[in-house]
């Protein structure tokens, strides 16, 4: 796998900040987990989302898996700091889960399916470890949909490049729309696949707009060097696109919107 965000300490801290920023409006949105039940996060990274789920549902039994040892090390420390004992964290591939059948009431994944070249295999494994009637919740950003006003050709070049990077790494920047189809093909039931949209405008709430721009900037800016190295993209245009994006909050007519998809199904 050719994971585009990497595993630096800075990136792990970014995952924590991202989860905090989107805690209520996305990560916990409409969740209704029952006390004492068990949840597995696949692609749990630095444990940022597991921490938030554990705080919101303190009696959930938590488990997580990530391919990368550094992520699991970080997640172990992070969850200890939050006083969660006994989180079952494993290093491993979500396409080959090290748990027996019917172990979990819930499977959760966010900003994970977009990185996979084998989403169906991963979903088949999720279904295997999910108890019959348990739910899976998948959440993915559609990277075509981060729209700005006023528009800029350089910004569009930057976002098209981001999508190309994900595709070249054998991921899928548009997977949000297909989550329901993939769940259907894997034999899940009671499937929903809905967009969750956010829109921020300077004229409505300048602070919210600024916060959103800073959030996107935190993961977008580090992809520029990768795009130059891997795809030979034009550094000047990429940086002009980023600078334009950063200038949106200073513009009276500045606005940005995004669509994130959530799919829910039962096993
Ligand atoms: C963007 S991070 C998201 C982490 C976490 N969901 C969050 O929101 O903070 C994606 C993670 O998926 C992991 N990953 C990618 N492919 C994987 C696979 N096949 N099995 C397990 N983890 C994988 C990466 O190592 C990375 O840590």
PDB file of C-alpha atoms and ligand atoms in Angstrom:
ATOM      1  CA  UNK A   1       0.000   0.000   0.000  1.00  0.00           C
ATOM      2  CA  UNK A   2       1.116   3.486  -0.830  1.00  0.00           C
ATOM      3  CA  UNK A   3      -0.607   5.469   1.920  1.00  0.00           C
ATOM      4  CA  UNK A   4      -0.489   9.161   0.930  1.00  0.00           C
ATOM      5  CA  UNK A   5      -0.582  10.829   4.362  1.00  0.00           C
ATOM      6  CA  UNK A   6       2.376   8.956   5.871  1.00  0.00           C
ATOM      7  CA  UNK A   7       3.075   8.172   9.515  1.00  0.00           C
ATOM      8  CA  UNK A   8       4.975  11.169  10.888  1.00  0.00           C
ATOM      9  CA  UNK A   9       4.315  12.373  14.429  1.00  0.00           C
ATOM     10  CA  UNK A  10       2.882  15.559  12.910  1.00  0.00           C
ATOM     11  CA  UNK A  11       0.399  13.508  10.860  1.00  0.00           C
ATOM     12  CA  UNK A  12      -0.634  11.534  13.947  1.00  0.00           C
ATOM     13  CA  UNK A  13      -1.265  14.804  15.815  1.00  0.00           C
ATOM     14  CA  UNK A  14      -3.242  16.028  12.811  1.00  0.00           C
ATOM     15  CA  UNK A  15      -5.495  12.972  13.021  1.00  0.00           C
ATOM     16  CA  UNK A  16      -6.217  13.874  16.650  1.00  0.00           C
ATOM     17  CA  UNK A  17      -7.041  17.481  15.756  1.00  0.00           C
ATOM     18  CA  UNK A  18      -9.218  16.392  12.831  1.00  0.00           C
ATOM     19  CA  UNK A  19     -11.237  14.034  15.029  1.00  0.00           C
ATOM     20  CA  UNK A  20     -11.673  16.745  17.663  1.00  0.00           C
ATOM     21  CA  UNK A  21     -12.825  19.271  15.066  1.00  0.00           C
ATOM     22  CA  UNK A  22     -15.399  16.853  13.629  1.00  0.00           C
ATOM     23  CA  UNK A  23     -16.341  15.107  16.901  1.00  0.00           C
ATOM     24  CA  UNK A  24     -19.977  16.191  17.138  1.00  0.00           C
ATOM     25  CA  UNK A  25     -20.884  17.152  13.590  1.00  0.00           C
ATOM     26  CA  UNK A  26     -19.547  14.007  11.941  1.00  0.00           C
ATOM     27  CA  UNK A  27     -17.908  11.291  14.027  1.00  0.00           C
ATOM     28  CA  UNK A  28     -20.686  10.956  16.618  1.00  0.00           C
ATOM     29  CA  UNK A  29     -23.521  12.141  14.382  1.00  0.00           C
ATOM     30  CA  UNK A  30     -26.659  10.006  14.859  1.00  0.00           C
ATOM     31  CA  UNK A  31     -24.791   7.156  16.564  1.00  0.00           C
ATOM     32  CA  UNK A  32     -26.762   5.165  19.087  1.00  0.00           C
ATOM     33  CA  UNK A  33     -24.521   2.489  20.521  1.00  0.00           C
ATOM     34  CA  UNK A  34     -25.781   0.352  23.388  1.00  0.00           C
ATOM     35  CA  UNK A  35     -23.985   0.024  26.718  1.00  0.00           C
ATOM     36  CA  UNK A  36     -21.708  -2.968  27.160  1.00  0.00           C
ATOM     37  CA  UNK A  37     -21.496  -3.840  23.475  1.00  0.00           C
ATOM     38  CA  UNK A  38     -18.349  -4.141  21.371  1.00  0.00           C
ATOM     39  CA  UNK A  39     -16.973  -2.014  18.535  1.00  0.00           C
ATOM     40  CA  UNK A  40     -14.113  -2.528  16.084  1.00  0.00           C
ATOM     41  CA  UNK A  41     -12.618   0.393  14.158  1.00  0.00           C
ATOM     42  CA  UNK A  42     -10.861  -0.787  10.996  1.00  0.00           C
ATOM     43  CA  UNK A  43      -8.025   1.507   9.894  1.00  0.00           C
ATOM     44  CA  UNK A  44      -7.974   3.099  13.347  1.00  0.00           C
ATOM     45  CA  UNK A  45      -4.764   5.077  12.746  1.00  0.00           C
ATOM     46  CA  UNK A  46      -3.601   6.973  15.822  1.00  0.00           C
ATOM     47  CA  UNK A  47      -6.688   6.043  17.841  1.00  0.00           C
ATOM     48  CA  UNK A  48      -8.225   9.509  17.549  1.00  0.00           C
ATOM     49  CA  UNK A  49     -11.697   8.283  16.616  1.00  0.00           C
ATOM     50  CA  UNK A  50     -11.639   5.360  19.057  1.00  0.00           C
ATOM     51  CA  UNK A  51     -10.934   7.897  21.822  1.00  0.00           C
ATOM     52  CA  UNK A  52     -13.947   9.963  20.829  1.00  0.00           C
ATOM     53  CA  UNK A  53     -16.226   6.918  20.571  1.00  0.00           C
ATOM     54  CA  UNK A  54     -15.002   5.704  23.959  1.00  0.00           C
ATOM     55  CA  UNK A  55     -15.700   9.065  25.589  1.00  0.00           C
ATOM     56  CA  UNK A  56     -19.203   9.244  24.120  1.00  0.00           C
ATOM     57  CA  UNK A  57     -20.043   5.602  24.924  1.00  0.00           C
ATOM     58  CA  UNK A  58     -17.926   4.784  27.991  1.00  0.00           C
ATOM     59  CA  UNK A  59     -19.051   1.181  28.418  1.00  0.00           C
ATOM     60  CA  UNK A  60     -18.332   0.108  24.819  1.00  0.00           C
ATOM     61  CA  UNK A  61     -15.632  -2.567  24.512  1.00  0.00           C
ATOM     62  CA  UNK A  62     -13.257  -1.082  21.969  1.00  0.00           C
ATOM     63  CA  UNK A  63     -10.985  -2.727  19.421  1.00  0.00           C
ATOM     64  CA  UNK A  64      -8.958  -1.321  16.542  1.00  0.00           C
ATOM     65  CA  UNK A  65      -6.684  -2.457  13.785  1.00  0.00           C
ATOM     66  CA  UNK A  66      -4.189  -0.667  11.561  1.00  0.00           C
ATOM     67  CA  UNK A  67      -1.552  -1.876   9.109  1.00  0.00           C
ATOM     68  CA  UNK A  68       1.118   0.327  10.575  1.00  0.00           C
ATOM     69  CA  UNK A  69       2.927  -0.410  13.829  1.00  0.00           C
ATOM     70  CA  UNK A  70       3.643   3.306  14.495  1.00  0.00           C
ATOM     71  CA  UNK A  71      -0.088   4.063  14.425  1.00  0.00           C
ATOM     72  CA  UNK A  72      -0.900   1.308  16.890  1.00  0.00           C
ATOM     73  CA  UNK A  73       1.922   2.456  19.202  1.00  0.00           C
ATOM     74  CA  UNK A  74       0.560   5.993  19.117  1.00  0.00           C
ATOM     75  CA  UNK A  75      -3.025   4.793  19.570  1.00  0.00           C
ATOM     76  CA  UNK A  76      -2.028   2.677  22.578  1.00  0.00           C
ATOM     77  CA  UNK A  77      -0.475   5.688  24.317  1.00  0.00           C
ATOM     78  CA  UNK A  78      -3.245   8.051  23.313  1.00  0.00           C
ATOM     79  CA  UNK A  79      -5.980   5.765  24.650  1.00  0.00           C
ATOM     80  CA  UNK A  80      -4.024   5.206  27.882  1.00  0.00           C
ATOM     81  CA  UNK A  81      -3.822   8.974  28.328  1.00  0.00           C
ATOM     82  CA  UNK A  82      -7.614   9.063  28.036  1.00  0.00           C
ATOM     83  CA  UNK A  83      -7.783   6.330  30.721  1.00  0.00           C
ATOM     84  CA  UNK A  84      -9.165   3.599  28.502  1.00  0.00           C
ATOM     85  CA  UNK A  85      -7.841   0.277  29.685  1.00  0.00           C
ATOM     86  CA  UNK A  86      -8.208  -2.971  27.751  1.00  0.00           C
ATOM     87  CA  UNK A  87      -8.643  -1.605  24.253  1.00  0.00           C
ATOM     88  CA  UNK A  88      -7.855  -4.511  21.929  1.00  0.00           C
ATOM     89  CA  UNK A  89      -5.463  -2.887  19.437  1.00  0.00           C
ATOM     90  CA  UNK A  90      -3.802  -4.956  16.721  1.00  0.00           C
ATOM     91  CA  UNK A  91      -1.335  -4.370  13.926  1.00  0.00           C
ATOM     92  CA  UNK A  92      -2.714  -6.023  10.809  1.00  0.00           C
ATOM     93  CA  UNK A  93      -4.573  -5.882   7.526  1.00  0.00           C
ATOM     94  CA  UNK A  94      -8.309  -5.200   7.619  1.00  0.00           C
ATOM     95  CA  UNK A  95      -8.601  -7.584   4.653  1.00  0.00           C
ATOM     96  CA  UNK A  96      -7.518 -10.416   6.949  1.00  0.00           C
ATOM     97  CA  UNK A  97      -8.840  -9.655  10.425  1.00  0.00           C
ATOM     98  CA  UNK A  98      -7.287 -11.510  13.363  1.00  0.00           C
ATOM     99  CA  UNK A  99     -10.635 -12.044  15.113  1.00  0.00           C
ATOM    100  CA  UNK A 100     -13.029 -14.953  14.971  1.00  0.00           C
ATOM    101  CA  UNK A 101     -16.478 -14.784  13.389  1.00  0.00           C
ATOM    102  CA  UNK A 102     -19.323 -12.863  15.087  1.00  0.00           C
ATOM    103  CA  UNK A 103     -17.168 -10.972  17.608  1.00  0.00           C
ATOM    104  CA  UNK A 104     -18.475  -7.408  17.376  1.00  0.00           C
ATOM    105  CA  UNK A 105     -21.771  -5.541  17.639  1.00  0.00           C
ATOM    106  CA  UNK A 106     -20.410  -2.621  15.627  1.00  0.00           C
ATOM    107  CA  UNK A 107     -17.773  -1.972  12.984  1.00  0.00           C
ATOM    108  CA  UNK A 108     -16.763   1.628  12.312  1.00  0.00           C
ATOM    109  CA  UNK A 109     -14.485   3.144   9.662  1.00  0.00           C
ATOM    110  CA  UNK A 110     -13.776   6.728   8.653  1.00  0.00           C
ATOM    111  CA  UNK A 111     -11.296   8.167   6.114  1.00  0.00           C
ATOM    112  CA  UNK A 112     -10.212   4.594   5.541  1.00  0.00           C
ATOM    113  CA  UNK A 113     -12.113   3.027   2.627  1.00  0.00           C
ATOM    114  CA  UNK A 114     -10.743   5.783   0.351  1.00  0.00           C
ATOM    115  CA  UNK A 115      -7.251   4.286   0.737  1.00  0.00           C
ATOM    116  CA  UNK A 116      -8.118   0.705  -0.225  1.00  0.00           C
ATOM    117  CA  UNK A 117      -7.558  -1.166  -3.468  1.00  0.00           C
ATOM    118  CA  UNK A 118      -9.648  -4.072  -2.160  1.00  0.00           C
ATOM    119  CA  UNK A 119     -12.691  -2.523  -0.451  1.00  0.00           C
ATOM    120  CA  UNK A 120     -14.888  -5.571  -1.034  1.00  0.00           C
ATOM    121  CA  UNK A 121     -12.437  -7.926   0.597  1.00  0.00           C
ATOM    122  CA  UNK A 122     -12.246  -5.596   3.599  1.00  0.00           C
ATOM    123  CA  UNK A 123     -16.040  -5.379   3.831  1.00  0.00           C
ATOM    124  CA  UNK A 124     -16.331  -9.167   3.612  1.00  0.00           C
ATOM    125  CA  UNK A 125     -14.003  -9.433   6.600  1.00  0.00           C
ATOM    126  CA  UNK A 126     -15.970  -6.772   8.479  1.00  0.00           C
ATOM    127  CA  UNK A 127     -19.137  -8.768   7.830  1.00  0.00           C
ATOM    128  CA  UNK A 128     -17.509 -11.975   9.065  1.00  0.00           C
ATOM    129  CA  UNK A 129     -16.515 -10.489  12.450  1.00  0.00           C
ATOM    130  CA  UNK A 130     -19.816  -8.616  12.861  1.00  0.00           C
ATOM    131  CA  UNK A 131     -22.568 -10.409  14.789  1.00  0.00           C
ATOM    132  CA  UNK A 132     -25.753 -10.989  12.776  1.00  0.00           C
ATOM    133  CA  UNK A 133     -27.817  -7.817  13.120  1.00  0.00           C
ATOM    134  CA  UNK A 134     -24.781  -5.741  14.152  1.00  0.00           C
ATOM    135  CA  UNK A 135     -24.145  -2.498  12.290  1.00  0.00           C
ATOM    136  CA  UNK A 136     -21.340  -1.174  10.159  1.00  0.00           C
ATOM    137  CA  UNK A 137     -20.850   2.597   9.790  1.00  0.00           C
ATOM    138  CA  UNK A 138     -18.623   3.942   7.027  1.00  0.00           C
ATOM    139  CA  UNK A 139     -17.804   7.621   6.457  1.00  0.00           C
ATOM    140  CA  UNK A 140     -15.815   9.010   3.513  1.00  0.00           C
ATOM    141  CA  UNK A 141     -15.204  12.463   2.059  1.00  0.00           C
ATOM    142  CA  UNK A 142     -15.842  12.935  -1.671  1.00  0.00           C
ATOM    143  CA  UNK A 143     -12.788  14.929  -2.774  1.00  0.00           C
ATOM    144  CA  UNK A 144     -14.512  16.247  -5.899  1.00  0.00           C
ATOM    145  CA  UNK A 145     -16.941  18.146  -3.743  1.00  0.00           C
ATOM    146  CA  UNK A 146     -14.767  20.639  -1.871  1.00  0.00           C
ATOM    147  CA  UNK A 147     -16.150  23.627  -3.757  1.00  0.00           C
ATOM    148  CA  UNK A 148     -15.067  27.212  -3.247  1.00  0.00           C
ATOM    149  CA  UNK A 149     -16.227  30.703  -4.092  1.00  0.00           C
ATOM    150  CA  UNK A 150     -14.718  32.570  -5.734  1.00  0.00           C
ATOM    151  CA  UNK A 151     -13.480  29.756  -7.998  1.00  0.00           C
ATOM    152  CA  UNK A 152      -9.868  29.461  -9.144  1.00  0.00           C
ATOM    153  CA  UNK A 153      -8.327  27.350 -11.918  1.00  0.00           C
ATOM    154  CA  UNK A 154      -5.225  26.778  -9.781  1.00  0.00           C
ATOM    155  CA  UNK A 155      -7.327  25.548  -6.872  1.00  0.00           C
ATOM    156  CA  UNK A 156      -9.134  23.150  -9.220  1.00  0.00           C
ATOM    157  CA  UNK A 157      -5.729  21.934 -10.477  1.00  0.00           C
ATOM    158  CA  UNK A 158      -4.701  21.294  -6.860  1.00  0.00           C
ATOM    159  CA  UNK A 159      -7.858  19.333  -6.017  1.00  0.00           C
ATOM    160  CA  UNK A 160      -7.732  17.327  -9.251  1.00  0.00           C
ATOM    161  CA  UNK A 161      -4.133  16.510  -8.350  1.00  0.00           C
ATOM    162  CA  UNK A 162      -5.184  15.321  -4.885  1.00  0.00           C
ATOM    163  CA  UNK A 163      -7.689  12.948  -6.522  1.00  0.00           C
ATOM    164  CA  UNK A 164      -4.980  11.734  -8.912  1.00  0.00           C
ATOM    165  CA  UNK A 165      -2.667  11.055  -5.973  1.00  0.00           C
ATOM    166  CA  UNK A 166      -5.282   8.910  -4.252  1.00  0.00           C
ATOM    167  CA  UNK A 167      -5.992   7.060  -7.500  1.00  0.00           C
ATOM    168  CA  UNK A 168      -2.295   6.486  -8.158  1.00  0.00           C
ATOM    169  CA  UNK A 169      -1.968   5.049  -4.635  1.00  0.00           C
ATOM    170  CA  UNK A 170      -4.777   2.660  -5.676  1.00  0.00           C
ATOM    171  CA  UNK A 171      -7.318   4.361  -3.466  1.00  0.00           C
ATOM    172  CA  UNK A 172     -10.592   5.977  -4.509  1.00  0.00           C
ATOM    173  CA  UNK A 173     -11.266   9.679  -3.814  1.00  0.00           C
ATOM    174  CA  UNK A 174     -14.938   9.239  -4.779  1.00  0.00           C
ATOM    175  CA  UNK A 175     -15.721   6.091  -2.815  1.00  0.00           C
ATOM    176  CA  UNK A 176     -18.344   7.807  -0.638  1.00  0.00           C
ATOM    177  CA  UNK A 177     -21.018   7.473  -3.329  1.00  0.00           C
ATOM    178  CA  UNK A 178     -20.246   3.773  -3.818  1.00  0.00           C
ATOM    179  CA  UNK A 179     -20.260   2.674  -0.189  1.00  0.00           C
ATOM    180  CA  UNK A 180     -23.865   1.491  -0.353  1.00  0.00           C
ATOM    181  CA  UNK A 181     -23.230  -0.453  -3.569  1.00  0.00           C
ATOM    182  CA  UNK A 182     -20.167  -2.110  -2.066  1.00  0.00           C
ATOM    183  CA  UNK A 183     -22.110  -3.048   1.084  1.00  0.00           C
ATOM    184  CA  UNK A 184     -24.871  -4.471  -1.092  1.00  0.00           C
ATOM    185  CA  UNK A 185     -22.402  -6.513  -3.141  1.00  0.00           C
ATOM    186  CA  UNK A 186     -20.912  -7.885   0.082  1.00  0.00           C
ATOM    187  CA  UNK A 187     -24.265  -9.112   1.367  1.00  0.00           C
ATOM    188  CA  UNK A 188     -25.056  -6.514   4.037  1.00  0.00           C
ATOM    189  CA  UNK A 189     -28.695  -5.657   4.772  1.00  0.00           C
ATOM    190  CA  UNK A 190     -30.778  -2.540   5.563  1.00  0.00           C
ATOM    191  CA  UNK A 191     -28.291  -0.322   3.733  1.00  0.00           C
ATOM    192  CA  UNK A 192     -28.361   3.459   3.670  1.00  0.00           C
ATOM    193  CA  UNK A 193     -25.811   5.722   1.928  1.00  0.00           C
ATOM    194  CA  UNK A 194     -26.435   9.406   2.569  1.00  0.00           C
ATOM    195  CA  UNK A 195     -24.566  12.639   1.927  1.00  0.00           C
ATOM    196  CA  UNK A 196     -23.716  14.907   4.840  1.00  0.00           C
ATOM    197  CA  UNK A 197     -22.932  18.382   3.541  1.00  0.00           C
ATOM    198  CA  UNK A 198     -21.330  21.388   5.149  1.00  0.00           C
ATOM    199  CA  UNK A 199     -21.367  24.922   3.810  1.00  0.00           C
ATOM    200  CA  UNK A 200     -19.509  27.900   5.267  1.00  0.00           C
ATOM    201  CA  UNK A 201     -19.602  31.497   4.062  1.00  0.00           C
ATOM    202  CA  UNK A 202     -17.830  34.616   5.249  1.00  0.00           C
ATOM    203  CA  UNK A 203     -21.062  36.573   5.250  1.00  0.00           C
ATOM    204  CA  UNK A 204     -22.749  33.994   7.535  1.00  0.00           C
ATOM    205  CA  UNK A 205     -20.053  32.986  10.019  1.00  0.00           C
ATOM    206  CA  UNK A 206     -16.473  34.003   9.319  1.00  0.00           C
ATOM    207  CA  UNK A 207     -15.025  31.963  12.192  1.00  0.00           C
ATOM    208  CA  UNK A 208     -16.629  28.732  10.975  1.00  0.00           C
ATOM    209  CA  UNK A 209     -15.300  29.415   7.484  1.00  0.00           C
ATOM    210  CA  UNK A 210     -11.802  30.094   8.842  1.00  0.00           C
ATOM    211  CA  UNK A 211     -11.880  26.900  10.945  1.00  0.00           C
ATOM    212  CA  UNK A 212     -12.917  24.782   7.993  1.00  0.00           C
ATOM    213  CA  UNK A 213     -10.236  26.265   5.712  1.00  0.00           C
ATOM    214  CA  UNK A 214      -7.600  25.570   8.396  1.00  0.00           C
ATOM    215  CA  UNK A 215      -8.849  22.020   8.788  1.00  0.00           C
ATOM    216  CA  UNK A 216      -8.587  21.258   5.050  1.00  0.00           C
ATOM    217  CA  UNK A 217      -5.250  23.067   4.839  1.00  0.00           C
ATOM    218  CA  UNK A 218      -3.834  20.772   7.554  1.00  0.00           C
ATOM    219  CA  UNK A 219      -4.113  17.701   5.291  1.00  0.00           C
ATOM    220  CA  UNK A 220      -4.017  19.349   1.861  1.00  0.00           C
ATOM    221  CA  UNK A 221      -0.742  21.280   2.192  1.00  0.00           C
ATOM    222  CA  UNK A 222       1.402  18.207   2.996  1.00  0.00           C
ATOM    223  CA  UNK A 223       0.225  16.471  -0.204  1.00  0.00           C
ATOM    224  CA  UNK A 224       1.857  19.103  -2.443  1.00  0.00           C
ATOM    225  CA  UNK A 225       5.418  17.767  -2.203  1.00  0.00           C
ATOM    226  CA  UNK A 226       4.118  14.258  -2.800  1.00  0.00           C
ATOM    227  CA  UNK A 227       2.242  15.418  -5.918  1.00  0.00           C
ATOM    228  CA  UNK A 228       5.417  17.014  -7.267  1.00  0.00           C
ATOM    229  CA  UNK A 229       7.518  13.929  -6.497  1.00  0.00           C
ATOM    230  CA  UNK A 230       5.077  11.229  -7.592  1.00  0.00           C
ATOM    231  CA  UNK A 231       3.151  12.912 -10.380  1.00  0.00           C
ATOM    232  CA  UNK A 232       5.528  15.626 -11.595  1.00  0.00           C
ATOM    233  CA  UNK A 233       2.872  18.292 -11.100  1.00  0.00           C
ATOM    234  CA  UNK A 234       3.590  22.012 -11.479  1.00  0.00           C
ATOM    235  CA  UNK A 235       4.726  23.319  -8.044  1.00  0.00           C
ATOM    236  CA  UNK A 236       3.806  26.896  -8.898  1.00  0.00           C
ATOM    237  CA  UNK A 237       0.225  26.054  -9.792  1.00  0.00           C
ATOM    238  CA  UNK A 238      -0.216  23.784  -6.774  1.00  0.00           C
ATOM    239  CA  UNK A 239       1.048  26.484  -4.411  1.00  0.00           C
ATOM    240  CA  UNK A 240      -1.041  29.149  -6.149  1.00  0.00           C
ATOM    241  CA  UNK A 241      -4.087  26.907  -5.657  1.00  0.00           C
ATOM    242  CA  UNK A 242      -3.301  26.449  -1.974  1.00  0.00           C
ATOM    243  CA  UNK A 243      -2.725  30.177  -1.468  1.00  0.00           C
ATOM    244  CA  UNK A 244      -6.017  30.961  -3.160  1.00  0.00           C
ATOM    245  CA  UNK A 245      -7.786  28.474  -0.891  1.00  0.00           C
ATOM    246  CA  UNK A 246      -6.116  30.071   2.154  1.00  0.00           C
ATOM    247  CA  UNK A 247      -7.318  33.502   1.022  1.00  0.00           C
ATOM    248  CA  UNK A 248     -11.005  32.523   0.928  1.00  0.00           C
ATOM    249  CA  UNK A 249     -11.741  33.766   4.490  1.00  0.00           C
ATOM    250  CA  UNK A 250     -10.341  37.210   3.573  1.00  0.00           C
ATOM    251  CA  UNK A 251     -12.833  37.634   0.723  1.00  0.00           C
ATOM    252  CA  UNK A 252     -16.239  39.176   1.391  1.00  0.00           C
ATOM    253  CA  UNK A 253     -17.859  36.632  -0.931  1.00  0.00           C
ATOM    254  CA  UNK A 254     -15.667  33.743   0.291  1.00  0.00           C
ATOM    255  CA  UNK A 255     -17.442  30.406   0.775  1.00  0.00           C
ATOM    256  CA  UNK A 256     -16.679  26.704   0.805  1.00  0.00           C
ATOM    257  CA  UNK A 257     -18.715  23.522   0.903  1.00  0.00           C
ATOM    258  CA  UNK A 258     -18.066  19.778   1.049  1.00  0.00           C
ATOM    259  CA  UNK A 259     -20.022  16.550   0.854  1.00  0.00           C
ATOM    260  CA  UNK A 260     -19.094  13.586   3.014  1.00  0.00           C
ATOM    261  CA  UNK A 261     -20.919  10.271   2.616  1.00  0.00           C
ATOM    262  CA  UNK A 262     -22.045   7.989   5.413  1.00  0.00           C
ATOM    263  CA  UNK A 263     -23.228   4.460   4.820  1.00  0.00           C
ATOM    264  CA  UNK A 264     -24.839   2.270   7.472  1.00  0.00           C
ATOM    265  CA  UNK A 265     -25.861  -1.365   7.141  1.00  0.00           C
ATOM    266  CA  UNK A 266     -26.504  -4.429   9.228  1.00  0.00           C
ATOM    267  CA  UNK A 267     -24.527  -7.632   8.986  1.00  0.00           C
TER     268      UNK A 267
HETATM  269  C1  LIG B   1      -6.445   8.603   7.330  1.00  0.00           C
HETATM  270  S1  LIG B   1      -6.046   7.345   8.471  1.00  0.00           S
HETATM  271  C2  LIG B   1      -7.538   7.362   9.380  1.00  0.00           C
HETATM  272  C3  LIG B   1      -7.392   6.867  10.777  1.00  0.00           C
HETATM  273  C4  LIG B   1      -8.630   7.016  11.653  1.00  0.00           C
HETATM  274  N1  LIG B   1      -9.788   6.396  11.071  1.00  0.00           N
HETATM  275  C5  LIG B   1      -8.922   8.466  11.936  1.00  0.00           C
HETATM  276  O1  LIG B   1      -9.875   9.000  11.418  1.00  0.00           O
HETATM  277  O2  LIG B   1      -8.148   9.090  12.657  1.00  0.00           O
HETATM  278  C6  LIG B   1      -6.154   5.810   7.547  1.00  0.00           C
HETATM  279  C7  LIG B   1      -5.458   4.629   8.227  1.00  0.00           C
HETATM  280  O3  LIG B   1      -5.808   3.429   7.531  1.00  0.00           O
HETATM  281  C8  LIG B   1      -4.695   2.549   7.640  1.00  0.00           C
HETATM  282  N2  LIG B   1      -4.841   1.485   6.639  1.00  0.00           N
HETATM  283  C9  LIG B   1      -4.801   1.585   5.290  1.00  0.00           C
HETATM  284  N3  LIG B   1      -5.029   0.397   4.709  1.00  0.00           N
HETATM  285  C10 LIG B   1      -5.218  -0.492   5.708  1.00  0.00           C
HETATM  286  C11 LIG B   1      -5.523  -1.877   5.751  1.00  0.00           C
HETATM  287  N4  LIG B   1      -5.652  -2.603   4.638  1.00  0.00           N
HETATM  288  N5  LIG B   1      -5.701  -2.464   6.952  1.00  0.00           N
HETATM  289  C12 LIG B   1      -5.582  -1.744   8.097  1.00  0.00           C
HETATM  290  N6  LIG B   1      -5.289  -0.419   8.118  1.00  0.00           N
HETATM  291  C13 LIG B   1      -5.104   0.198   6.947  1.00  0.00           C
HETATM  292  C14 LIG B   1      -3.493   3.446   7.452  1.00  0.00           C
HETATM  293  O4  LIG B   1      -2.328   2.845   7.961  1.00  0.00           O
HETATM  294  C15 LIG B   1      -3.926   4.699   8.225  1.00  0.00           C
HETATM  295  O5  LIG B   1      -3.462   4.679   9.536  1.00  0.00           O
END
